[in-house]
mmCIF file of C-alpha atoms in Angstrom:
data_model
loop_
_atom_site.group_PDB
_atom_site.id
_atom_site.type_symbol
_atom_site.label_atom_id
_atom_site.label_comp_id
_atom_site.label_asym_id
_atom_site.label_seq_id
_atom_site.Cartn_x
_atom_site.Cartn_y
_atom_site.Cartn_z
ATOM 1 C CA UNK U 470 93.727 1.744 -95.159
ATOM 2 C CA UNK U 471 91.569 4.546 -96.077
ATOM 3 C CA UNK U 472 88.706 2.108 -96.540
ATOM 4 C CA UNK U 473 89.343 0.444 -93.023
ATOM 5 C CA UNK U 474 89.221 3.948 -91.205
ATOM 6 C CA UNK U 475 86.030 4.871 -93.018
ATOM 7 C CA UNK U 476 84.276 1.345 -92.298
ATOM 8 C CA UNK U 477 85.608 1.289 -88.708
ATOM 9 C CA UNK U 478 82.719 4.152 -87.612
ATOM 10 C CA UNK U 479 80.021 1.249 -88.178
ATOM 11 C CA UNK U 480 82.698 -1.526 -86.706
ATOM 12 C CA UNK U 481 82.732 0.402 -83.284
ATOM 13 C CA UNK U 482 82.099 -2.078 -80.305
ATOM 14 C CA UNK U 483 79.523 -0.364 -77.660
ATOM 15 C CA UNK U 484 81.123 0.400 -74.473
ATOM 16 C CA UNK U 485 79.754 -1.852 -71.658
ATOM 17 C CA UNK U 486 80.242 -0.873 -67.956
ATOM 18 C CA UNK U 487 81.072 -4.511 -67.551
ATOM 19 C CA UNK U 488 80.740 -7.534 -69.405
ATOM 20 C CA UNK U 489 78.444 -10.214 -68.016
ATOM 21 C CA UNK U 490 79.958 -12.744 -66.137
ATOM 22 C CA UNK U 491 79.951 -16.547 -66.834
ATOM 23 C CA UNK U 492 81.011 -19.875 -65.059
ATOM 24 C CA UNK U 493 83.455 -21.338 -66.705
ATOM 25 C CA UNK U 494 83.166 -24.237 -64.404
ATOM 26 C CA UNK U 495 80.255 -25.219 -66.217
ATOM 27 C CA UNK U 496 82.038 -26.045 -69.947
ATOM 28 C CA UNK U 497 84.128 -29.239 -70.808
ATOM 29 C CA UNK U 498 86.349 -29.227 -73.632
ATOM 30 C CA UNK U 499 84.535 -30.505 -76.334
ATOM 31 C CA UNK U 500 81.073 -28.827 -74.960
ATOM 32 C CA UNK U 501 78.763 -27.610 -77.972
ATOM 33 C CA UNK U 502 77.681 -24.224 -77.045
ATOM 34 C CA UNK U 503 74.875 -21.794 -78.409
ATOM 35 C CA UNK U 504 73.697 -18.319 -78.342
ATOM 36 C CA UNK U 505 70.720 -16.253 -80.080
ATOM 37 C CA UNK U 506 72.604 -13.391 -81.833
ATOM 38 C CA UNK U 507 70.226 -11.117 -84.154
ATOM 39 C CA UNK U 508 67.981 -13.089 -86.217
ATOM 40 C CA UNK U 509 69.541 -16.645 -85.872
ATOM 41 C CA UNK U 510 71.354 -19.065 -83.631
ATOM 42 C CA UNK U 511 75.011 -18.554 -83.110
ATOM 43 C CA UNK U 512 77.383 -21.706 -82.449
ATOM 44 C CA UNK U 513 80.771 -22.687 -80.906
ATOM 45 C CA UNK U 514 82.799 -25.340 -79.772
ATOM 46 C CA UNK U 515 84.399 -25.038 -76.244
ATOM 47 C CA UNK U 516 88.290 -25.308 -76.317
ATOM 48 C CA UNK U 517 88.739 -25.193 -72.282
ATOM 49 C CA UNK U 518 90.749 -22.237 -70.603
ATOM 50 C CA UNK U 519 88.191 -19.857 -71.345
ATOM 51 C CA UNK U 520 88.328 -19.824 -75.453
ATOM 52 C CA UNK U 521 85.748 -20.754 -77.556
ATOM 53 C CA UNK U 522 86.017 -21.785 -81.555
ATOM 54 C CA UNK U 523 83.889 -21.111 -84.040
ATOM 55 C CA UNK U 524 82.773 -20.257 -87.057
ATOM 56 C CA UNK U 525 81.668 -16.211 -87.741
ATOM 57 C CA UNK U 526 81.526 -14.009 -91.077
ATOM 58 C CA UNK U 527 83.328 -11.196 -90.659
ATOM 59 C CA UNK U 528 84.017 -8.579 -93.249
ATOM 60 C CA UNK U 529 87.108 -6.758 -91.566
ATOM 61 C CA UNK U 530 89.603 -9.580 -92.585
ATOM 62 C CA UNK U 531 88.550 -8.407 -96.216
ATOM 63 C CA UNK U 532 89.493 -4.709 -95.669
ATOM 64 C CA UNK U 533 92.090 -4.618 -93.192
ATOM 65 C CA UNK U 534 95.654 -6.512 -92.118
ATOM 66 C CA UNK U 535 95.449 -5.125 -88.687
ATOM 67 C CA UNK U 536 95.467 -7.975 -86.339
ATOM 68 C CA UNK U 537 94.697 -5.871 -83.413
ATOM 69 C CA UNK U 538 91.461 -4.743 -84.586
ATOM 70 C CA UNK U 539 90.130 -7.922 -86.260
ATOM 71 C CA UNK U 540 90.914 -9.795 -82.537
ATOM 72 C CA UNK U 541 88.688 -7.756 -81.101
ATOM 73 C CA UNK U 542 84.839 -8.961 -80.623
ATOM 74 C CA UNK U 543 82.810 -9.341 -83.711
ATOM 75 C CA UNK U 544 79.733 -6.877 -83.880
ATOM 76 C CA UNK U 545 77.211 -7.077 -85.436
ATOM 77 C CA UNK U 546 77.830 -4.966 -88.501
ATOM 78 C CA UNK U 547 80.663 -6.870 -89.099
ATOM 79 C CA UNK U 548 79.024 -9.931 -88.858
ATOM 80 C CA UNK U 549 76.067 -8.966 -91.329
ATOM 81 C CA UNK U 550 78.682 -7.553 -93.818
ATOM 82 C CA UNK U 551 80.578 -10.584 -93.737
ATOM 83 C CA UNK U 552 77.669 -12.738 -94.765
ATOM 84 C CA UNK U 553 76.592 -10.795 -97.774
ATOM 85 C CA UNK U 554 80.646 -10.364 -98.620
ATOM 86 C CA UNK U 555 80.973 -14.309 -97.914
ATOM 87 C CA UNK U 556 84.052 -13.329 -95.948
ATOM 88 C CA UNK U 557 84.325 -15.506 -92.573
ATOM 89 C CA UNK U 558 86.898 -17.472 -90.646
ATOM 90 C CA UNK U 559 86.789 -20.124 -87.977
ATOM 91 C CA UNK U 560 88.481 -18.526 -85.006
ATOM 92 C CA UNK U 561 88.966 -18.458 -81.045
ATOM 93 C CA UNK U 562 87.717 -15.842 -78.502
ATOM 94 C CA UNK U 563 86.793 -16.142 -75.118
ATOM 95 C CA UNK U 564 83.246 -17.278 -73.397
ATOM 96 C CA UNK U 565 82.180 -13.544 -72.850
ATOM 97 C CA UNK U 566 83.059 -12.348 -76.275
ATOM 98 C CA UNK U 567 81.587 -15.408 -78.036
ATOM 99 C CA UNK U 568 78.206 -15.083 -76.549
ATOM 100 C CA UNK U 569 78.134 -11.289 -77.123
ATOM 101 C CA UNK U 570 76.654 -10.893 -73.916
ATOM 102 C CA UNK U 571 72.895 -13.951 -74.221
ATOM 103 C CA UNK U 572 72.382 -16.721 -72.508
ATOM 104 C CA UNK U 573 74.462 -19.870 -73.486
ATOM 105 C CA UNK U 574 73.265 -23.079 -73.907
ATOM 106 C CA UNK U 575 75.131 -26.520 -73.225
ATOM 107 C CA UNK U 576 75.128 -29.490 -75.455
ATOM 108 C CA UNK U 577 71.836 -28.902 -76.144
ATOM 109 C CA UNK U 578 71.856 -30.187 -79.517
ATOM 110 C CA UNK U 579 72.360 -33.700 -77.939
ATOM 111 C CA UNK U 580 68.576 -34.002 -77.414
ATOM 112 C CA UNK U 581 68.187 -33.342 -81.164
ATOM 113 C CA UNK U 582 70.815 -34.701 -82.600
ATOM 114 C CA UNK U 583 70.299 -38.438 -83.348
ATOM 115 C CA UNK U 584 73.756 -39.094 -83.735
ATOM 116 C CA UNK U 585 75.994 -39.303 -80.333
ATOM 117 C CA UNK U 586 78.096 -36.947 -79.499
ATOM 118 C CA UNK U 587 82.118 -37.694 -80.410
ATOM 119 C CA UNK U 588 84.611 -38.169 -77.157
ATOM 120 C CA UNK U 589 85.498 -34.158 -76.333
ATOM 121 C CA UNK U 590 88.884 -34.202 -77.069
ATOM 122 C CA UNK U 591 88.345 -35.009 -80.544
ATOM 123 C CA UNK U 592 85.444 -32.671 -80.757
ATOM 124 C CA UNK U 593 87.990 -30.023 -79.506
ATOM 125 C CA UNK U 594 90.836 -31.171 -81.775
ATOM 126 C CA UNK U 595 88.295 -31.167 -84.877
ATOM 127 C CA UNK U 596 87.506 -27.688 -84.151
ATOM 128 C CA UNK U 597 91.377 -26.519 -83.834
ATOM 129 C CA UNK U 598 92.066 -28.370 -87.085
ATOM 130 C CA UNK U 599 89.694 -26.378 -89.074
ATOM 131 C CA UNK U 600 91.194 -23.322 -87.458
ATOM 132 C CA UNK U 601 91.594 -19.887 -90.627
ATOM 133 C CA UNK U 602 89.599 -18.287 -92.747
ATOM 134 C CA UNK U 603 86.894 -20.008 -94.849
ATOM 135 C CA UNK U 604 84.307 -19.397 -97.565
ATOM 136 C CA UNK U 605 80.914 -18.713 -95.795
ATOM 137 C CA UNK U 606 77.436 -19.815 -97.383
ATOM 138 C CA UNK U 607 73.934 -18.918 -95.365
ATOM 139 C CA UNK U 608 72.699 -22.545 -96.479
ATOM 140 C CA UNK U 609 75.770 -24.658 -97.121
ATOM 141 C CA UNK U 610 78.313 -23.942 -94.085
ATOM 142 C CA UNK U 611 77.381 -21.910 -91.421
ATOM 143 C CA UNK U 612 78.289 -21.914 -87.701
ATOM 144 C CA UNK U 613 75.761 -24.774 -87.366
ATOM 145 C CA UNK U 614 77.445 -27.191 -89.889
ATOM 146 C CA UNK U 615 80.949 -26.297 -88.472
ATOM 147 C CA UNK U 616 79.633 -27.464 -84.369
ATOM 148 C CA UNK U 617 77.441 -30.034 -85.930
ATOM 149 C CA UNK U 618 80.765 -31.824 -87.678
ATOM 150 C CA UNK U 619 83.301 -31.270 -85.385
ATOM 151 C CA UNK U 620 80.838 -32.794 -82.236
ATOM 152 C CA UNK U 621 79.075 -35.348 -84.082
ATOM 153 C CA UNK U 622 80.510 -35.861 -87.803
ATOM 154 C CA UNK U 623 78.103 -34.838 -90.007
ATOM 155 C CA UNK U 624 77.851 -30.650 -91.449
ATOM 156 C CA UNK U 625 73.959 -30.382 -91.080
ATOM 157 C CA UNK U 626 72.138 -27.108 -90.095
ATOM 158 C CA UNK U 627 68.814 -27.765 -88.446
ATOM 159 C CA UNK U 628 68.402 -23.855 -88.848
ATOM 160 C CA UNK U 629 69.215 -24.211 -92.384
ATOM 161 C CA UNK U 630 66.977 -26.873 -93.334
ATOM 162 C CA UNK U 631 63.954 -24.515 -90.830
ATOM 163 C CA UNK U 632 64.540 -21.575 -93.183
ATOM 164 C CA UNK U 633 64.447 -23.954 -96.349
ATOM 165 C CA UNK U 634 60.994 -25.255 -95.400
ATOM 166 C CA UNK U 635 59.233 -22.089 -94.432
ATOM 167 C CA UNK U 636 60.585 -20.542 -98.080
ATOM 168 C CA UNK U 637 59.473 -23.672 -99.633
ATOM 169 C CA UNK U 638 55.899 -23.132 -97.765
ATOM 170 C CA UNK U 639 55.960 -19.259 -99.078
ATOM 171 C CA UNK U 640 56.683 -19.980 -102.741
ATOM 172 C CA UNK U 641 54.457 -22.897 -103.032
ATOM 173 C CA UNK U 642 51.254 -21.719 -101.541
ATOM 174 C CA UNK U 643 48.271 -21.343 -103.405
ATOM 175 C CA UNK U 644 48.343 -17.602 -102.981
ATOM 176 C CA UNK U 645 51.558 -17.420 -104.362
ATOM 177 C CA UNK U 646 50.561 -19.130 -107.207
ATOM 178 C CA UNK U 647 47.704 -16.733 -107.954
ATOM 179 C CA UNK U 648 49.663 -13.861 -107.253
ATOM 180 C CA UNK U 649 52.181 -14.599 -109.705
ATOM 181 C CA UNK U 650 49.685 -15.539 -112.184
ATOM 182 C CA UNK U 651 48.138 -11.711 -111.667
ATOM 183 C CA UNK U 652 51.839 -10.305 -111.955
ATOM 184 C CA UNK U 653 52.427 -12.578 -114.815
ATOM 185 C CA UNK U 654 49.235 -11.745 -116.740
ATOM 186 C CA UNK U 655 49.558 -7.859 -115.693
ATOM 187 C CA UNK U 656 53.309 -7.405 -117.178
ATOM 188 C CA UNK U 657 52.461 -9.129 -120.161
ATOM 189 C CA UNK U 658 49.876 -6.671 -121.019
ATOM 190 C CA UNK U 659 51.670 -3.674 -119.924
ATOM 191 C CA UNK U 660 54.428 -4.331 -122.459
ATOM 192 C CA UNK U 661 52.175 -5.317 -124.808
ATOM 193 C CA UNK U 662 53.354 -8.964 -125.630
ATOM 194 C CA UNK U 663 50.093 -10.701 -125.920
ATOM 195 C CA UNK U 664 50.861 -13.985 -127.404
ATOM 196 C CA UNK U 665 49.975 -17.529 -127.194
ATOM 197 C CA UNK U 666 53.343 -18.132 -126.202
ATOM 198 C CA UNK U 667 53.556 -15.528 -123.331
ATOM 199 C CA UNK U 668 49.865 -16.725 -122.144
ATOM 200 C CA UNK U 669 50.738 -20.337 -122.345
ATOM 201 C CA UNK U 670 53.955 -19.628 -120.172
ATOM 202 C CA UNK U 671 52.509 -17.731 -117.482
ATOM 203 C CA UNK U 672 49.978 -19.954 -117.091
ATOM 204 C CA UNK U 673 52.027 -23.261 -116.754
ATOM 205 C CA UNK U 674 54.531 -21.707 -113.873
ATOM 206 C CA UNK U 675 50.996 -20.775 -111.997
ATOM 207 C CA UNK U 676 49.962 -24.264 -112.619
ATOM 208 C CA UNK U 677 53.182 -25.881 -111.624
ATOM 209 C CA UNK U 678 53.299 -23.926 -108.060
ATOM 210 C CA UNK U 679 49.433 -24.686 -108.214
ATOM 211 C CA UNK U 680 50.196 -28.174 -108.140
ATOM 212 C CA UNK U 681 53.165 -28.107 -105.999
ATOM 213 C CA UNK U 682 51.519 -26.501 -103.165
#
């Protein structure tokens, strides 16, 4: 309890004069709908009667049994704690609290998305079923691969595989290899640990990113 009291000073939602408005006239049940939130792309699956499911980290669940404060919107300190903590759950809020106040997008994966789109109901129903708390991974199920199932089958994050590919492009650059080459070849002589075997070693990791760049 003491914990949840001391944590709750970071968990404090801003107070809006008022929240924006949306259409709700403009979702189907079943509708795939996305939001920029911080540094990514946040997903959710449209339920109808203005509630929206989907998959968030949150680290209050972890720290707290107070149902009251846990409904209430997801900020974004709870959200970031939540994804180091791997603490998340699949749940339902309404339009205005799931897009935290951006821009929402409609089914706009369906121009990217080779696969077509399941009937809505059983997008919708997908999305209830997998309703609760769940184990959250940054590369291996994330908001992305819970939409991307429940609308079309198949867990795949295209923001997953975007992050993959520009770390991939980081580490295996030329510079990269050169710069761990220097590091290498600068530690080994600060410790004083000169040997073929250190030399040889250092050298073939440069090579290998060398060659896989």
């Amino acid at each position: 309890m003491f914990l949840y009291q001391l944590l709750s000073f970071f968990f404090v939602v801003s107070k809006k004069e008022e929240k924006p408005k949306y259409d709700l006239s403009l979702y189907k049940r079943g509708d795939l709908l996305e939001v920029p939130r911080t540094l990514f792309t946040h997903f959710g699956i449209y339920l109808g009667d203005d509630r929206v499911a989907h998959l968030i980290p949150d680290i209050l669940p972890a720290i707290t049994k107070n149902k009251s404060a846990i409904a209430k919107m997801v900020t974004n300190n709870r959200l970031i704690l939540g994804a180091i903590t791997k603490e998340a759950s699949v749940r339902v809020d309404s339009v205005a609290d799931f897009a935290y106040g951006s821009e929402i997008l409609i089914n706009h994966m369906d121009k990217v998305c080779a696969q077509p789109p399941l009937d809505g109901d059983e997008v919708a129903r997908r999305a209830e079923k997998l309703l609760g708390s769940v184990t959250y991974s940054l590369l291996w199920y994330n908001c992305e691969h819970y939409v991307m199932y429940c609308r079309y089958g198949m867990a795949i994050s295209y923001q997953t595989y975007q992050f993959c590919t520009t770390i991939r492009k980081i580490v295996f650059s030329r510079l990269s290899a050169f710069l761990t080459a220097l590091c290498g070849m600068c530690t080994v002589l600060y410790v004083g640990c000169v040997t073929p075997l250190t030399f040889l070693l250092v050298l073939l990791v440069s090579f290998t990113i060398w060659m896989a760049a």
